[in-house]
Amino acid sequence: MLVAPARADSTPAPPRTGFERSGGARWTTQPEEQELLARLDRDSRRVAVDRIGSTGQGRPLQLVRIGADTPPDAAQTARGSSVLLLCSQHGDEPSGRDACLSTVRDLAYTQDRATLRFLRHTSVLVVPTANPDGRAADTRGNADGTDINRDHIALRTPEARAVAAVIRDHRPDLVYDLHEYGPTAPYYVKDLLSLWPRNLNTAGPVHHEARTLSERYVRPAAGAAGFSTGIYGIWTDPVTGEPVKQVAGDGQERILRNTAGIKHSVGLLVETRTDPLTEEEQADPARNNRRRVHSQQAALAGMLDFTGERRHRIETATTAARLAGYADRGPVYLGGADNEPAAEEQILRDPPCGYRLTGAQYAEVRDELALHGVRSRPAGDGAVVPLRQPLRALVPLLLDERAAYHLAAGRPVPSC
């Protein structure tokens, strides 16, 4: 298992998070987070902390870049192996954030040979708090009340725009999204749940790696640490373990794990249970909080093991998916999921060559297209957005009027 906080005698003592100092009695505050990140940026030669945007209330959105010897730049991460952690998109789900902060600290100070060897081959990117305004208010949404995890297509929020730019510029091979959920006894009470991209536009090999990450690494790692696990969004019979009802986890393209899959990253959503179920946790909230964070940390260790062991398979899958768009072949799906076949009217079996946008339409969506990394070319007073490009399947989801969350109703261009 990777990530050991061992250090050489000549290095400064690793700082502790507010959560750790309190024994889990409280979450790390935002000033404590800023102090921690500033110290890592100063003390560790392998860490850099960048400001990648600002929230509606002016709080910083930050990206931590971690390498073996020096922080990797975008060119290095885009052409090599890299993972991106998104922590606390929902401001009232803090356990993933504290797990991310302690992981960043451990990677910054470790002298463990296996971990350093891992960092020589794989860059780690972390957005420690993806929703600072929501975290400050302890709300699911951001300052405007918007659920950021439903904004990864429209990109109306500054938080989602910052994440889109990171994915565009760094092209992470894996996007790992940390959340929490409220249980429904007795059907939905596992300590930790996970789910891969269900969107049907996720390339087959990328989808396979995402399921492998969930089923063979993240859940087993959490289980080995003593935590119960399951699949997010599926209620199960507590006796037989058979599925009872699907309550979440569809193929919506605007949800980050699905957006990541469409953009050819191995996406995974991980959720830890918020509510105490044992008498001990009910009597001691800090005990419950520690269980929430420790289950996230165990799952993160499984993710790092997955990346280290399957790096070449992952890179092969994501690279092939990005190149496949240039061939411009195959259907595009406007609906459905890997466990729910798309209706015939949701399948573009013979997609157009591209979509033509008027000048007014292009002015309205050009920034969002650029943030996604979708290419366009001038045409009259507007533009044409071709499908023949790496993000081929994303184009109809953004511009076909039949897509559920389209940004503009472009006119299909039948032939190139």
CSV table of C-alpha atoms in Angstrom, one decimal, residues 31-390:
chain,number,residue,atom,x,y,z
A,31,PRO,CA,-7.6,29.1,7.4
A,32,GLU,CA,-6.0,25.8,8.6
A,33,GLU,CA,-6.2,24.4,5.1
A,34,GLN,CA,-4.5,27.6,3.7
A,35,GLU,CA,-1.8,27.4,6.3
A,36,LEU,CA,-1.2,23.7,5.6
A,37,LEU,CA,-1.0,24.2,1.8
A,38,ALA,CA,1.3,27.2,2.1
A,39,ARG,CA,3.7,25.3,4.3
A,40,LEU,CA,3.7,22.3,1.9
A,41,ASP,CA,4.4,24.7,-1.0
A,42,ARG,CA,7.3,26.2,1.0
A,43,ASP,CA,8.8,23.0,2.6
A,44,SER,CA,8.4,20.4,-0.1
A,45,ARG,CA,10.3,20.7,-3.4
A,46,ARG,CA,7.9,18.2,-5.0
A,47,VAL,CA,4.7,20.3,-4.3
A,48,ALA,CA,3.3,23.4,-5.9
A,49,VAL,CA,0.0,25.1,-5.0
A,50,ASP,CA,-1.7,27.1,-7.7
A,51,ARG,CA,-4.7,29.4,-7.6
A,52,ILE,CA,-6.9,28.2,-10.5
A,53,GLY,CA,-9.9,30.5,-9.9
A,54,SER,CA,-12.1,32.2,-7.4
A,55,THR,CA,-15.5,31.4,-6.0
A,56,GLY,CA,-18.5,33.8,-6.1
A,57,GLN,CA,-17.5,35.0,-2.6
A,58,GLY,CA,-13.9,35.4,-3.6
A,59,ARG,CA,-12.4,32.4,-1.9
A,60,PRO,CA,-9.5,30.7,-3.8
A,61,LEU,CA,-9.9,27.6,-5.8
A,62,GLN,CA,-6.6,25.8,-5.6
A,63,LEU,CA,-4.8,23.0,-7.4
A,64,VAL,CA,-1.9,21.0,-5.7
A,65,ARG,CA,0.6,19.5,-8.1
A,66,ILE,CA,2.8,16.7,-6.8
A,67,GLY,CA,5.7,14.9,-8.4
A,68,ALA,CA,8.8,12.9,-7.3
A,69,ASP,CA,11.4,15.7,-7.4
A,70,THR,CA,9.7,18.7,-8.8
A,71,PRO,CA,6.0,19.6,-9.3
A,72,PRO,CA,4.8,18.5,-12.8
A,73,ASP,CA,3.6,21.0,-15.2
A,74,ALA,CA,0.6,20.6,-17.5
A,75,ALA,CA,2.7,19.3,-20.4
A,76,GLN,CA,4.2,16.6,-18.2
A,77,THR,CA,0.8,15.5,-16.8
A,78,ALA,CA,-0.8,15.5,-20.2
A,79,ARG,CA,1.7,13.3,-21.8
A,80,GLY,CA,2.4,11.0,-18.8
A,81,SER,CA,0.4,9.1,-16.2
A,82,SER,CA,-1.6,11.4,-13.8
A,83,VAL,CA,-4.5,11.3,-11.4
A,84,LEU,CA,-6.8,14.1,-10.3
A,85,LEU,CA,-8.5,14.1,-6.9
A,86,LEU,CA,-11.6,16.3,-6.5
A,87,CYS,CA,-12.5,16.8,-2.9
A,88,SER,CA,-15.8,18.2,-1.4
A,89,GLN,CA,-17.6,19.3,-4.5
A,90,HIS,CA,-20.6,19.3,-2.0
A,91,GLY,CA,-19.7,21.6,0.8
A,92,ASP,CA,-21.6,19.6,3.4
A,93,GLU,CA,-19.6,16.5,2.7
A,94,PRO,CA,-16.2,17.2,4.4
A,95,SER,CA,-14.7,13.8,5.0
A,96,GLY,CA,-13.2,13.5,1.5
A,97,ARG,CA,-11.6,17.0,1.9
A,98,ASP,CA,-9.8,16.0,5.1
A,99,ALA,CA,-8.7,12.7,3.5
A,100,CYS,CA,-7.3,14.6,0.6
A,101,LEU,CA,-5.4,17.1,2.8
A,102,SER,CA,-3.8,14.3,4.8
A,103,THR,CA,-2.9,12.5,1.6
A,104,VAL,CA,-1.3,15.6,0.1
A,105,ARG,CA,0.7,16.1,3.3
A,106,ASP,CA,1.9,12.5,3.3
A,107,LEU,CA,2.9,12.6,-0.3
A,108,ALA,CA,4.8,15.9,0.3
A,109,TYR,CA,6.9,14.6,3.2
A,110,THR,CA,7.2,10.9,2.5
A,111,GLN,CA,10.6,9.2,2.1
A,112,ASP,CA,9.0,5.8,1.5
A,113,ARG,CA,10.8,4.3,-1.5
A,114,ALA,CA,7.7,2.7,-3.0
A,115,THR,CA,5.8,5.9,-2.9
A,116,LEU,CA,8.6,7.9,-4.4
A,117,ARG,CA,8.9,5.3,-7.1
A,118,PHE,CA,5.2,5.8,-7.8
A,119,LEU,CA,5.6,9.5,-8.0
A,120,ARG,CA,8.4,9.2,-10.6
A,121,HIS,CA,5.9,7.5,-12.9
A,122,THR,CA,2.6,9.2,-12.0
A,123,SER,CA,1.8,12.8,-11.2
A,124,VAL,CA,-0.8,13.5,-8.5
A,125,LEU,CA,-3.1,16.5,-8.9
A,126,VAL,CA,-5.5,17.5,-6.1
A,127,VAL,CA,-8.2,20.1,-5.7
A,128,PRO,CA,-8.5,20.0,-1.9
A,129,THR,CA,-11.7,22.0,-1.7
A,130,ALA,CA,-13.7,22.1,-4.9
A,131,ASN,CA,-16.5,24.2,-3.2
A,132,PRO,CA,-15.0,26.5,-0.6
A,133,ASP,CA,-18.2,28.7,-0.3
A,134,GLY,CA,-20.3,25.6,0.3
A,135,ARG,CA,-17.8,24.3,2.8
A,136,ALA,CA,-17.8,27.6,4.7
A,137,ALA,CA,-21.7,27.6,4.8
A,138,ASP,CA,-21.9,23.8,5.2
A,139,THR,CA,-24.2,23.5,2.2
A,140,ARG,CA,-24.4,21.1,-0.7
A,141,GLY,CA,-24.4,23.9,-3.3
A,142,ASN,CA,-22.1,26.8,-3.9
A,143,ALA,CA,-22.7,30.5,-2.9
A,144,ASP,CA,-25.5,30.6,-5.5
A,145,GLY,CA,-27.0,27.3,-4.3
A,146,THR,CA,-25.9,25.5,-7.5
A,147,ASP,CA,-24.9,21.8,-7.3
A,148,ILE,CA,-21.5,21.9,-8.9
A,149,ASN,CA,-21.7,18.2,-9.6
A,150,ARG,CA,-24.6,18.9,-12.0
A,151,ASP,CA,-22.6,21.6,-13.8
A,152,HIS,CA,-19.8,19.9,-15.7
A,153,ILE,CA,-21.5,20.4,-19.0
A,154,ALA,CA,-23.0,23.9,-18.8
A,155,LEU,CA,-20.0,25.2,-16.8
A,156,ARG,CA,-22.1,28.1,-15.3
A,157,THR,CA,-20.2,28.0,-11.9
A,158,PRO,CA,-16.7,29.3,-11.4
A,159,GLU,CA,-16.0,26.0,-9.6
A,160,ALA,CA,-16.9,23.8,-12.5
A,161,ARG,CA,-15.1,26.1,-14.9
A,162,ALA,CA,-11.9,25.7,-12.9
A,163,VAL,CA,-12.2,21.9,-12.9
A,164,ALA,CA,-12.9,21.8,-16.7
A,165,ALA,CA,-9.8,23.9,-17.3
A,166,VAL,CA,-7.7,21.5,-15.2
A,167,ILE,CA,-9.0,18.5,-17.0
A,168,ARG,CA,-8.5,20.2,-20.4
A,169,ASP,CA,-4.9,21.3,-19.7
A,170,HIS,CA,-3.6,18.3,-17.6
A,171,ARG,CA,-5.6,15.5,-19.3
A,172,PRO,CA,-5.6,13.3,-16.2
A,173,ASP,CA,-5.8,9.5,-16.8
A,174,LEU,CA,-7.9,9.1,-13.7
A,175,VAL,CA,-10.5,11.5,-12.1
A,176,TYR,CA,-11.4,10.5,-8.5
A,177,ASP,CA,-14.3,12.3,-6.9
A,178,LEU,CA,-14.8,12.1,-3.1
A,179,HIS,CA,-18.3,12.5,-1.6
A,180,GLU,CA,-20.6,11.4,1.3
A,181,TYR,CA,-24.1,10.0,1.4
A,182,GLY,CA,-27.0,9.7,3.9
A,183,PRO,CA,-28.0,6.1,4.6
A,184,THR,CA,-31.4,4.5,4.3
A,185,ALA,CA,-31.6,1.6,6.7
A,186,PRO,CA,-31.6,-1.3,6.3
A,187,TYR,CA,-31.0,-1.2,2.5
A,188,TYR,CA,-28.3,1.4,2.1
A,189,VAL,CA,-25.9,1.5,5.0
A,190,LYS,CA,-22.5,0.6,3.8
A,191,ASP,CA,-19.5,2.5,5.1
A,192,LEU,CA,-18.3,3.2,1.6
A,193,LEU,CA,-19.8,3.1,-1.9
A,194,SER,CA,-18.3,3.6,-5.3
A,195,LEU,CA,-19.5,4.0,-8.9
A,196,TRP,CA,-17.8,4.3,-12.3
A,197,PRO,CA,-19.0,6.2,-15.4
A,198,ARG,CA,-22.3,4.7,-16.5
A,199,ASN,CA,-22.5,7.1,-19.6
A,200,LEU,CA,-22.6,5.0,-22.8
A,201,ASN,CA,-20.2,7.3,-24.5
A,202,THR,CA,-17.3,6.2,-22.3
A,203,ALA,CA,-14.9,4.1,-24.4
A,204,GLY,CA,-15.1,0.4,-23.6
A,205,PRO,CA,-11.5,0.0,-22.3
A,206,VAL,CA,-11.8,3.2,-20.1
A,207,HIS,CA,-15.1,1.9,-18.7
A,208,HIS,CA,-13.4,-1.5,-18.0
A,209,GLU,CA,-10.5,0.2,-16.1
A,210,ALA,CA,-13.0,2.3,-14.1
A,211,ARG,CA,-15.0,-0.8,-13.0
A,212,THR,CA,-11.7,-2.6,-12.2
A,213,LEU,CA,-10.7,0.4,-10.1
A,214,SER,CA,-13.9,0.2,-8.1
A,215,GLU,CA,-14.4,-3.6,-7.8
A,216,ARG,CA,-10.8,-4.9,-7.6
A,217,TYR,CA,-9.0,-2.0,-5.8
A,218,VAL,CA,-11.1,0.6,-4.0
A,219,ARG,CA,-13.7,-1.6,-2.5
A,220,PRO,CA,-11.3,-4.4,-1.5
A,221,ALA,CA,-8.9,-1.9,0.0
A,222,ALA,CA,-11.7,-0.4,2.1
A,223,GLY,CA,-12.9,-3.9,3.0
A,224,ALA,CA,-9.4,-5.0,4.1
A,225,ALA,CA,-9.4,-2.0,6.5
A,226,GLY,CA,-12.6,-3.2,8.1
A,227,PHE,CA,-15.2,-1.1,6.2
A,228,SER,CA,-18.3,-2.5,4.5
A,229,THR,CA,-18.7,-1.5,0.8
A,230,GLY,CA,-21.2,-1.5,-2.0
A,231,ILE,CA,-22.2,0.1,-5.3
A,232,TYR,CA,-23.5,3.7,-5.1
A,233,GLY,CA,-27.1,4.2,-5.9
A,234,ILE,CA,-28.2,0.6,-5.5
A,235,TRP,CA,-30.3,-0.4,-2.5
A,236,THR,CA,-29.6,-4.1,-1.6
A,237,ASP,CA,-31.4,-6.7,0.5
A,238,PRO,CA,-29.5,-6.9,3.8
A,239,VAL,CA,-29.9,-10.7,3.9
A,240,THR,CA,-29.4,-11.8,0.4
A,241,GLY,CA,-27.3,-8.9,-1.0
A,242,GLU,CA,-29.5,-8.8,-4.0
A,243,PRO,CA,-30.4,-5.4,-5.6
A,244,VAL,CA,-33.7,-4.0,-4.5
A,245,LYS,CA,-33.9,-0.5,-6.1
A,246,GLN,CA,-31.8,1.9,-8.1
A,247,VAL,CA,-32.0,5.3,-6.5
A,248,ALA,CA,-29.1,7.2,-8.1
A,249,GLY,CA,-26.1,6.7,-10.3
A,250,ASP,CA,-27.4,7.1,-13.9
A,251,GLY,CA,-25.5,8.1,-17.0
A,252,GLN,CA,-26.1,11.9,-16.9
A,253,GLU,CA,-23.3,13.6,-18.8
A,254,ARG,CA,-23.2,16.6,-16.5
A,255,ILE,CA,-22.1,14.5,-13.4
A,256,LEU,CA,-18.3,14.5,-13.0
A,257,ARG,CA,-17.7,10.8,-13.1
A,258,ASN,CA,-19.6,10.6,-16.4
A,259,THR,CA,-18.1,13.8,-17.8
A,260,ALA,CA,-14.7,12.3,-17.0
A,261,GLY,CA,-15.5,9.1,-18.8
A,262,ILE,CA,-16.7,11.0,-21.9
A,263,LYS,CA,-13.5,13.0,-21.8
A,264,HIS,CA,-11.5,9.7,-21.7
A,265,SER,CA,-10.4,9.7,-18.1
A,266,VAL,CA,-11.0,6.7,-15.8
A,267,GLY,CA,-13.7,8.3,-13.5
A,268,LEU,CA,-14.8,7.1,-10.1
A,269,LEU,CA,-17.2,8.5,-7.5
A,270,VAL,CA,-16.6,7.4,-3.9
A,271,GLU,CA,-19.1,8.1,-1.1
A,272,THR,CA,-18.7,7.4,2.6
A,273,ARG,CA,-21.7,7.2,5.0
A,274,THR,CA,-22.3,10.3,7.1
A,275,ASP,CA,-24.6,8.9,9.8
A,276,PRO,CA,-23.5,6.9,12.8
A,277,LEU,CA,-25.0,3.4,13.0
A,278,THR,CA,-23.3,1.9,16.0
A,279,GLU,CA,-23.9,2.9,19.7
A,280,GLU,CA,-20.3,3.9,20.0
A,281,GLU,CA,-20.5,6.3,17.0
A,282,GLN,CA,-23.8,7.7,18.2
A,283,ALA,CA,-22.3,8.4,21.6
A,284,ASP,CA,-19.1,9.9,20.2
A,285,PRO,CA,-19.4,12.1,17.1
A,286,ALA,CA,-15.6,12.2,16.7
A,287,ARG,CA,-15.6,8.5,16.4
A,288,ASN,CA,-18.1,8.7,13.6
A,289,ASN,CA,-16.1,11.4,11.9
A,290,ARG,CA,-12.9,9.3,12.1
A,291,ARG,CA,-14.6,6.4,10.5
A,292,ARG,CA,-15.7,8.6,7.6
A,293,VAL,CA,-12.2,10.0,7.0
A,294,HIS,CA,-10.4,6.6,7.5
A,295,SER,CA,-12.7,4.9,5.0
A,296,GLN,CA,-11.9,7.6,2.5
A,297,GLN,CA,-8.2,7.2,3.2
A,298,ALA,CA,-8.4,3.4,2.8
A,299,ALA,CA,-10.1,3.8,-0.6
A,300,LEU,CA,-7.5,6.3,-1.7
A,301,ALA,CA,-4.8,3.9,-0.9
A,302,GLY,CA,-6.6,1.3,-3.2
A,303,MET,CA,-6.8,3.9,-5.9
A,304,LEU,CA,-3.0,4.6,-5.7
A,305,ASP,CA,-2.3,0.9,-5.8
A,306,PHE,CA,-4.5,0.6,-8.9
A,307,THR,CA,-2.6,3.4,-10.6
A,308,GLY,CA,0.7,2.0,-9.8
A,309,GLU,CA,0.0,-1.6,-10.8
A,310,ARG,CA,-2.1,-0.8,-14.0
A,311,ARG,CA,-0.4,2.4,-15.2
A,312,HIS,CA,0.4,1.0,-18.7
A,313,ARG,CA,-3.1,-0.5,-19.1
A,314,ILE,CA,-4.7,2.8,-18.0
A,315,GLU,CA,-2.6,4.9,-20.3
A,316,THR,CA,-3.2,2.6,-23.2
A,317,ALA,CA,-7.0,2.8,-22.7
A,318,THR,CA,-7.1,6.6,-22.3
A,319,THR,CA,-4.8,7.3,-25.2
A,320,ALA,CA,-6.7,5.0,-27.5
A,321,ALA,CA,-10.0,6.7,-26.5
A,322,ARG,CA,-8.6,10.2,-27.3
A,323,LEU,CA,-7.3,9.1,-30.7
A,324,ALA,CA,-10.5,7.3,-31.7
A,325,GLY,CA,-12.3,10.6,-32.1
A,326,TYR,CA,-10.2,11.3,-35.2
A,327,ALA,CA,-11.7,8.3,-36.9
A,328,ASP,CA,-15.2,9.8,-36.5
A,329,ARG,CA,-17.0,6.4,-36.5
A,330,GLY,CA,-19.7,4.8,-34.4
A,331,PRO,CA,-22.9,6.0,-32.7
A,332,VAL,CA,-23.2,8.7,-30.1
A,333,TYR,CA,-25.6,8.2,-27.2
A,334,LEU,CA,-27.9,11.0,-26.0
A,335,GLY,CA,-29.2,8.9,-23.1
A,336,GLY,CA,-29.1,5.5,-21.5
A,337,ALA,CA,-26.5,4.0,-19.1
A,338,ASP,CA,-24.4,0.9,-18.9
A,339,ASN,CA,-27.3,-0.7,-16.9
A,340,GLU,CA,-30.1,0.9,-18.9
A,341,PRO,CA,-30.1,0.6,-22.7
A,342,ALA,CA,-30.7,3.8,-24.6
A,343,ALA,CA,-34.0,4.2,-26.4
A,344,GLU,CA,-33.7,4.2,-30.2
A,345,GLU,CA,-34.4,8.0,-30.3
A,346,GLN,CA,-31.5,8.6,-28.0
A,347,ILE,CA,-29.0,7.0,-30.3
A,348,LEU,CA,-27.3,8.9,-33.1
A,349,ARG,CA,-26.4,5.9,-35.3
A,350,ASP,CA,-25.1,8.1,-38.1
A,351,PRO,CA,-24.0,11.3,-36.4
A,352,PRO,CA,-23.5,14.5,-38.5
A,353,CYS,CA,-20.1,15.7,-39.6
A,354,GLY,CA,-20.5,18.6,-37.2
A,355,TYR,CA,-22.8,21.4,-36.0
A,356,ARG,CA,-23.0,24.9,-37.4
A,357,LEU,CA,-23.5,27.7,-35.0
A,358,THR,CA,-24.7,31.2,-35.8
A,359,GLY,CA,-22.6,34.2,-34.8
A,360,ALA,CA,-25.0,34.8,-31.8
A,361,GLN,CA,-24.9,31.1,-30.7
A,362,TYR,CA,-21.1,31.0,-31.0
A,363,ALA,CA,-20.7,34.1,-29.0
A,364,GLU,CA,-22.9,32.5,-26.3
A,365,VAL,CA,-21.0,29.2,-26.0
A,366,ARG,CA,-17.5,29.8,-27.3
A,367,ASP,CA,-16.0,30.1,-23.8
A,368,GLU,CA,-17.6,26.9,-22.7
A,369,LEU,CA,-16.4,25.1,-25.8
A,370,ALA,CA,-12.9,26.3,-25.1
A,371,LEU,CA,-13.0,25.3,-21.5
A,372,HIS,CA,-14.1,21.8,-22.5
A,373,GLY,CA,-11.3,21.6,-25.0
A,374,VAL,CA,-13.7,21.3,-28.0
A,375,ARG,CA,-12.3,22.6,-31.2
A,376,SER,CA,-14.2,24.7,-33.7
A,377,ARG,CA,-13.5,26.6,-37.0
A,378,PRO,CA,-14.9,29.9,-38.3
A,379,ALA,CA,-17.8,29.6,-40.8
A,380,GLY,CA,-19.3,32.9,-42.0
A,381,ASP,CA,-20.3,35.0,-39.1
A,382,GLY,CA,-20.4,31.8,-36.9
A,383,ALA,CA,-18.5,28.6,-36.5
A,384,VAL,CA,-18.6,24.9,-37.3
A,385,VAL,CA,-17.8,22.4,-34.6
A,386,PRO,CA,-16.7,19.1,-36.2
A,387,LEU,CA,-17.1,15.7,-34.6
A,388,ARG,CA,-13.7,14.6,-35.9
A,389,GLN,CA,-11.7,15.5,-32.8
A,390,PRO,CA,-10.7,13.8,-29.5
